[in-house]
CSV table of C-alpha atoms and ligand atoms in Angstrom, one decimal:
chain,number,residue,atom,x,y,z
E,21,MET,CA,16.5,7.3,-0.4
E,22,ALA,CA,13.2,5.7,-1.2
E,23,ARG,CA,10.7,7.5,-3.5
E,24,LYS,CA,7.7,9.0,-1.8
E,25,LEU,CA,4.3,7.6,-2.5
E,26,ALA,CA,0.8,8.7,-1.6
E,27,ALA,CA,-1.5,5.7,-2.3
E,28,GLY,CA,-5.3,5.6,-2.1
E,29,ASN,CA,-7.2,2.3,-1.6
E,30,TRP,CA,-10.8,2.8,-2.5
E,31,LYS,CA,-11.7,-0.7,-1.4
E,32,MET,CA,-15.3,-1.7,-2.4
E,33,ASN,CA,-16.4,1.8,-3.0
E,34,GLY,CA,-17.2,3.7,-6.1
E,35,THR,CA,-19.1,3.6,-9.3
E,36,ARG,CA,-18.3,5.6,-12.5
E,37,ALA,CA,-19.5,8.7,-10.7
E,38,ALA,CA,-16.5,8.5,-8.4
E,39,LEU,CA,-14.2,9.2,-11.3
E,40,GLU,CA,-15.1,12.9,-10.8
E,41,GLU,CA,-13.0,12.7,-7.6
E,42,LEU,CA,-10.1,11.3,-9.7
E,43,SER,CA,-10.4,14.2,-12.2
E,44,ALA,CA,-10.5,16.7,-9.3
E,45,LEU,CA,-7.4,15.1,-7.8
E,46,ALA,CA,-5.6,15.2,-11.2
E,47,GLN,CA,-6.5,18.9,-11.6
E,48,ALA,CA,-5.2,19.7,-8.1
E,49,HIS,CA,-1.9,17.9,-8.7
E,50,PRO,CA,-0.7,18.5,-12.2
E,51,ASP,CA,3.0,18.4,-11.2
E,52,PRO,CA,3.4,16.6,-7.9
E,53,SER,CA,6.8,16.1,-6.3
E,54,VAL,CA,5.7,12.7,-4.9
E,55,ASP,CA,4.2,9.6,-6.6
E,56,ILE,CA,0.4,9.4,-6.5
E,57,LEU,CA,-1.5,6.1,-6.9
E,58,ILE,CA,-5.2,5.4,-6.7
E,59,CYS,CA,-6.5,1.8,-6.5
E,60,PRO,CA,-10.2,1.8,-7.4
E,61,PRO,CA,-12.3,-1.3,-7.5
E,62,ALA,CA,-11.5,-3.6,-10.5
E,63,THR,CA,-14.5,-2.4,-12.5
E,64,LEU,CA,-13.1,1.1,-12.6
E,65,VAL,CA,-9.4,0.3,-13.3
E,66,GLN,CA,-9.7,0.8,-17.1
E,67,THR,CA,-11.8,4.0,-17.0
E,68,ALA,CA,-9.7,5.4,-14.1
E,69,ALA,CA,-6.5,4.8,-16.1
E,70,ALA,CA,-8.1,6.6,-19.1
E,71,THR,CA,-9.2,9.5,-16.8
E,72,VAL,CA,-5.6,10.2,-15.7
E,73,ALA,CA,-3.9,9.2,-18.9
E,74,ASN,CA,-0.9,11.5,-19.7
E,75,GLY,CA,-0.8,12.9,-16.2
E,76,PRO,CA,1.3,11.9,-13.2
E,77,ILE,CA,-1.4,9.9,-11.3
E,78,GLN,CA,-1.1,6.2,-11.5
E,79,ILE,CA,-3.8,3.5,-11.2
E,80,GLY,CA,-3.5,0.2,-9.3
E,81,GLY,CA,-5.5,-2.9,-8.5
E,82,GLN,CA,-6.5,-4.2,-5.0
E,83,ASP,CA,-5.7,-7.9,-5.6
E,84,CYS,CA,-4.7,-10.3,-8.3
E,85,HIS,CA,-4.6,-14.1,-8.7
E,86,ALA,CA,-1.3,-16.0,-8.5
E,87,GLN,CA,-1.9,-17.7,-11.8
E,88,ALA,CA,-1.6,-15.9,-15.2
E,89,SER,CA,-4.9,-17.3,-16.5
E,90,GLY,CA,-7.2,-20.2,-16.2
E,91,ALA,CA,-10.4,-21.6,-14.6
E,92,HIS,CA,-10.7,-19.2,-11.6
E,93,THR,CA,-14.1,-17.7,-11.7
E,94,GLY,CA,-14.3,-14.2,-10.4
E,95,ASP,CA,-10.6,-13.7,-10.2
E,96,ILE,CA,-8.3,-11.2,-12.1
E,97,SER,CA,-4.7,-11.8,-13.2
E,98,ALA,CA,-1.8,-9.4,-12.9
E,99,GLU,CA,-1.6,-9.3,-16.6
E,100,MET,CA,-5.3,-8.3,-16.9
E,101,LEU,CA,-4.7,-5.4,-14.5
E,102,LEU,CA,-1.6,-4.3,-16.5
E,103,ASP,CA,-3.7,-4.5,-19.7
E,104,ALA,CA,-6.4,-2.4,-18.1
E,105,GLY,CA,-3.8,0.3,-17.4
E,106,ALA,CA,-2.7,-0.5,-13.8
E,107,THR,CA,0.9,-0.1,-12.8
E,108,SER,CA,0.6,-1.5,-9.3
E,109,VAL,CA,-1.4,-3.9,-7.2
E,110,ILE,CA,-2.1,-4.1,-3.5
E,111,LEU,CA,-1.5,-7.6,-2.1
E,112,GLY,CA,-2.1,-9.2,1.2
E,113,HIS,CA,-4.2,-6.4,2.6
E,114,SER,CA,-5.6,-7.5,6.0
E,115,GLU,CA,-9.1,-7.4,4.6
E,116,ARG,CA,-8.0,-10.0,2.0
E,117,ARG,CA,-6.2,-12.0,4.6
E,118,GLU,CA,-9.3,-12.0,6.8
E,119,ASP,CA,-12.2,-12.1,4.3
E,120,HIS,CA,-10.6,-14.6,1.9
E,121,GLY,CA,-8.3,-16.5,4.2
E,122,GLU,CA,-5.2,-15.4,2.3
E,123,SER,CA,-2.0,-16.6,3.9
E,124,SER,CA,1.5,-15.1,3.6
E,125,ASP,CA,2.3,-18.0,1.2
E,126,ASP,CA,-0.6,-16.9,-1.0
E,127,VAL,CA,0.7,-13.4,-0.9
E,128,ASN,CA,4.1,-14.5,-1.9
E,129,ALA,CA,2.7,-16.4,-5.0
E,130,LYS,CA,0.6,-13.3,-5.9
E,131,THR,CA,3.6,-11.0,-5.5
E,132,ARG,CA,5.6,-13.3,-7.9
E,133,ALA,CA,2.7,-13.1,-10.4
E,134,ALA,CA,2.6,-9.3,-10.1
E,135,HIS,CA,6.4,-9.0,-10.7
E,136,ALA,CA,6.3,-11.4,-13.6
E,137,ALA,CA,3.6,-9.3,-15.2
E,138,GLY,CA,5.5,-6.0,-14.6
E,139,LEU,CA,3.4,-4.6,-11.8
E,140,VAL,CA,4.7,-3.0,-8.7
E,141,ALA,CA,3.5,-5.1,-5.7
E,142,ILE,CA,2.4,-3.2,-2.6
E,143,VAL,CA,2.6,-5.9,0.0
E,144,CYS,CA,0.7,-5.3,3.3
E,145,VAL,CA,1.7,-6.5,6.7
E,146,GLY,CA,0.3,-5.7,10.1
E,147,GLU,CA,-0.5,-7.0,13.5
E,148,SER,CA,-3.9,-7.5,15.2
E,149,LEU,CA,-4.7,-5.8,18.5
E,150,SER,CA,-4.3,-9.0,20.5
E,151,GLN,CA,-0.9,-9.5,18.9
E,152,ARG,CA,0.2,-6.0,19.8
E,153,GLU,CA,-1.1,-6.4,23.3
E,154,ALA,CA,0.9,-9.6,23.7
E,155,ALA,CA,4.0,-7.6,22.6
E,156,ASN,CA,4.4,-9.9,19.5
E,157,THR,CA,4.3,-7.1,17.0
E,158,LEU,CA,7.9,-7.3,15.6
E,159,ASP,CA,7.8,-11.2,15.5
E,160,ILE,CA,4.5,-11.1,13.6
E,161,ILE,CA,5.8,-8.4,11.1
E,162,GLY,CA,9.1,-10.3,10.7
E,163,GLU,CA,7.3,-13.5,9.9
E,164,GLN,CA,4.9,-11.8,7.5
E,165,LEU,CA,7.7,-10.1,5.6
E,166,ALA,CA,9.9,-13.2,5.4
E,167,THR,CA,7.0,-15.3,4.0
E,168,SER,CA,5.0,-12.8,1.9
E,169,LEU,CA,8.0,-11.3,0.0
E,170,PRO,CA,9.6,-13.5,-2.7
E,171,ASP,CA,13.3,-13.3,-3.6
E,172,GLY,CA,14.1,-10.6,-6.2
E,173,CYS,CA,12.2,-7.7,-4.6
E,174,THR,CA,13.7,-4.4,-5.7
E,175,ALA,CA,12.8,-0.8,-5.2
E,176,ALA,CA,11.4,-0.8,-8.7
E,177,ASN,CA,8.9,-3.7,-8.2
E,178,THR,CA,8.0,-3.6,-4.5
E,179,VAL,CA,6.5,-1.4,-1.9
E,180,VAL,CA,5.8,-2.5,1.7
E,181,ALA,CA,2.8,-1.1,3.6
E,182,TYR,CA,2.7,-1.4,7.4
E,183,GLU,CA,-0.9,-1.4,8.4
E,184,PRO,CA,-1.8,-2.3,12.0
E,185,ILE,CA,-5.1,-4.1,11.7
E,186,TRP,CA,-6.5,-2.3,14.7
E,187,ALA,CA,-5.8,1.1,13.1
E,188,ILE,CA,-7.6,0.4,9.8
E,189,GLY,CA,-10.9,2.3,9.6
E,190,THR,CA,-11.0,2.8,13.4
E,191,GLY,CA,-9.6,6.4,13.8
E,192,LYS,CA,-7.0,4.9,16.1
E,193,VAL,CA,-3.5,5.6,15.1
E,194,PRO,CA,-0.3,4.2,16.7
E,195,THR,CA,2.0,6.6,18.4
E,196,THR,CA,4.9,8.1,16.5
E,197,GLU,CA,7.2,5.9,18.5
E,198,GLN,CA,5.2,2.8,17.6
E,199,ILE,CA,5.3,3.6,13.9
E,200,ASP,CA,9.0,4.5,14.1
E,201,GLU,CA,9.8,1.2,15.8
E,202,VAL,CA,8.1,-1.0,13.2
E,203,HIS,CA,9.3,1.0,10.2
E,204,ASP,CA,12.9,0.9,11.4
E,205,PHE,CA,12.5,-2.8,11.9
E,206,ILE,CA,11.1,-3.3,8.4
E,207,ARG,CA,13.9,-1.2,6.9
E,208,ALA,CA,16.5,-3.3,8.6
E,209,ARG,CA,14.8,-6.5,7.3
E,210,MET,CA,14.7,-5.1,3.8
E,211,ILE,CA,18.4,-4.3,3.8
E,212,ARG,CA,19.3,-7.6,5.3
E,213,ARG,CA,17.3,-9.6,2.7
E,214,PHE,CA,17.6,-7.5,-0.5
E,215,GLY,CA,20.9,-5.7,0.1
E,216,GLU,CA,21.9,-2.2,1.1
E,217,ASN,CA,20.9,-0.4,-2.1
E,218,GLU,CA,17.5,-2.0,-2.8
E,219,GLY,CA,16.7,-2.4,0.9
E,220,ARG,CA,17.1,1.3,1.5
E,221,ALA,CA,15.2,2.3,-1.6
E,222,ILE,CA,12.1,0.1,-1.2
E,223,PRO,CA,9.3,2.6,-0.2
E,224,LEU,CA,7.7,1.8,3.2
E,225,LEU,CA,4.2,3.1,3.6
E,226,TYR,CA,2.2,3.5,6.8
E,227,GLY,CA,-1.6,2.7,6.6
E,228,GLY,CA,-4.4,2.9,9.1
E,229,SER,CA,-6.6,6.0,9.7
E,230,VAL,CA,-4.3,8.4,7.9
E,231,LYS,CA,-6.2,11.7,7.7
E,232,THR,CA,-5.5,15.4,6.9
E,233,ASP,CA,-4.8,16.2,10.5
E,234,ASN,CA,-2.4,13.4,11.4
E,235,ALA,CA,-0.5,13.0,8.0
E,236,ALA,CA,2.3,15.5,8.6
E,237,GLU,CA,3.1,14.0,12.0
E,238,ILE,CA,3.2,10.4,10.6
E,239,PHE,CA,5.4,11.5,7.6
E,240,ALA,CA,7.9,13.1,10.0
E,241,THR,CA,8.9,9.6,11.0
E,242,ASP,CA,12.2,8.7,9.4
E,243,ASN,CA,11.4,5.5,7.6
E,244,VAL,CA,7.9,6.4,6.5
E,245,ASP,CA,8.0,7.1,2.8
E,246,GLY,CA,4.3,7.7,2.3
E,247,ALA,CA,0.9,6.3,3.2
E,248,LEU,CA,-1.7,3.8,2.1
E,249,VAL,CA,-5.0,5.6,2.7
E,250,GLY,CA,-8.4,4.1,2.7
E,251,GLY,CA,-11.4,6.3,3.8
E,252,ALA,CA,-9.6,9.6,3.3
E,253,SER,CA,-8.7,8.8,-0.3
E,254,LEU,CA,-12.3,8.6,-1.5
E,255,LYS,CA,-12.7,12.4,-1.8
E,256,ALA,CA,-10.1,14.6,-3.5
E,257,THR,CA,-10.6,17.3,-0.9
E,258,ASP,CA,-9.5,14.8,1.8
E,259,PHE,CA,-6.7,13.1,-0.1
E,260,SER,CA,-5.2,16.3,-1.5
E,261,PRO,CA,-3.9,17.7,1.9
E,262,ILE,CA,-2.3,14.3,2.6
E,263,ILE,CA,-0.4,14.4,-0.7
E,264,LYS,CA,0.7,18.0,0.2
E,265,ALA,CA,1.8,16.9,3.6
E,266,LEU,CA,4.0,14.2,1.9
E,267,GLU,CA,5.3,16.8,-0.5
E,268,GLY,CA,6.3,18.8,2.5
E,269,LYS,CA,8.6,15.9,3.6
E,270,ALA,CA,10.1,15.2,0.2
O,64,PGA,P1,-8.2,3.6,6.4
O,64,PGA,O1,-7.7,2.3,5.6
O,64,PGA,O2,-7.3,4.7,5.9
O,64,PGA,O3,-9.6,3.8,6.0
O,64,PGA,O4,-8.0,3.3,7.8
O,64,PGA,C1,-6.4,2.0,5.3
O,64,PGA,C2,-6.2,0.8,4.5
O,64,PGA,O5,-6.9,-0.2,4.8
O,64,PGA,O6,-5.4,0.7,3.6
């Protein structure tokens, strides 16, 4: 059985004032039965980690460079995230793939860097609307998984997030059958590549317009072990019910 994880991706949102939301979340969930992770912008990682220190909530980054250090202006290494108090890093989010031209090969290199530094890599995959309409979804996801994930992925160092691009920030959510189909497919690929034990235990998150009112239905799907939540993770009052819905499944 994979561990359950409610992960929030704040994207490019939040200044220090937003840490109040993190404190509120920590107060609301002193002893959660699922893992909780918040990935704030890089400027807040260190203060966010200090805000939730000694509690169950963990802090992650939203990207890292494939190199450990060097002449890469504006970039952040996996080791720097770890040093700032992060335990995980989101890699290959579709906004990184689109805005920064990141390929699955790039994501593979970044994932290896995250693993080498001791961070959990949350590797995102997902099809565009035109790919879905052309009925290419499983081919696309299969290719993204094969290329983005390096050898040596385990349940301790890797999480996979399925995020259909057309569902991110749009309020459109795939049907339960569509989520089920892709998550079953990803689970089978994980088992085939990383073996029965690790493959079954790697958490598979669904992401894309997860909200209070659809979370329980999404979590009812067999191979959905949690969610990667954007907009609804910014306010504790929105994210908290999603965490509770996941606790209901666990
Ligand atoms: P959303 O974003 O929840 O705002 O749709 C999800 C994501 O991009 O991780």
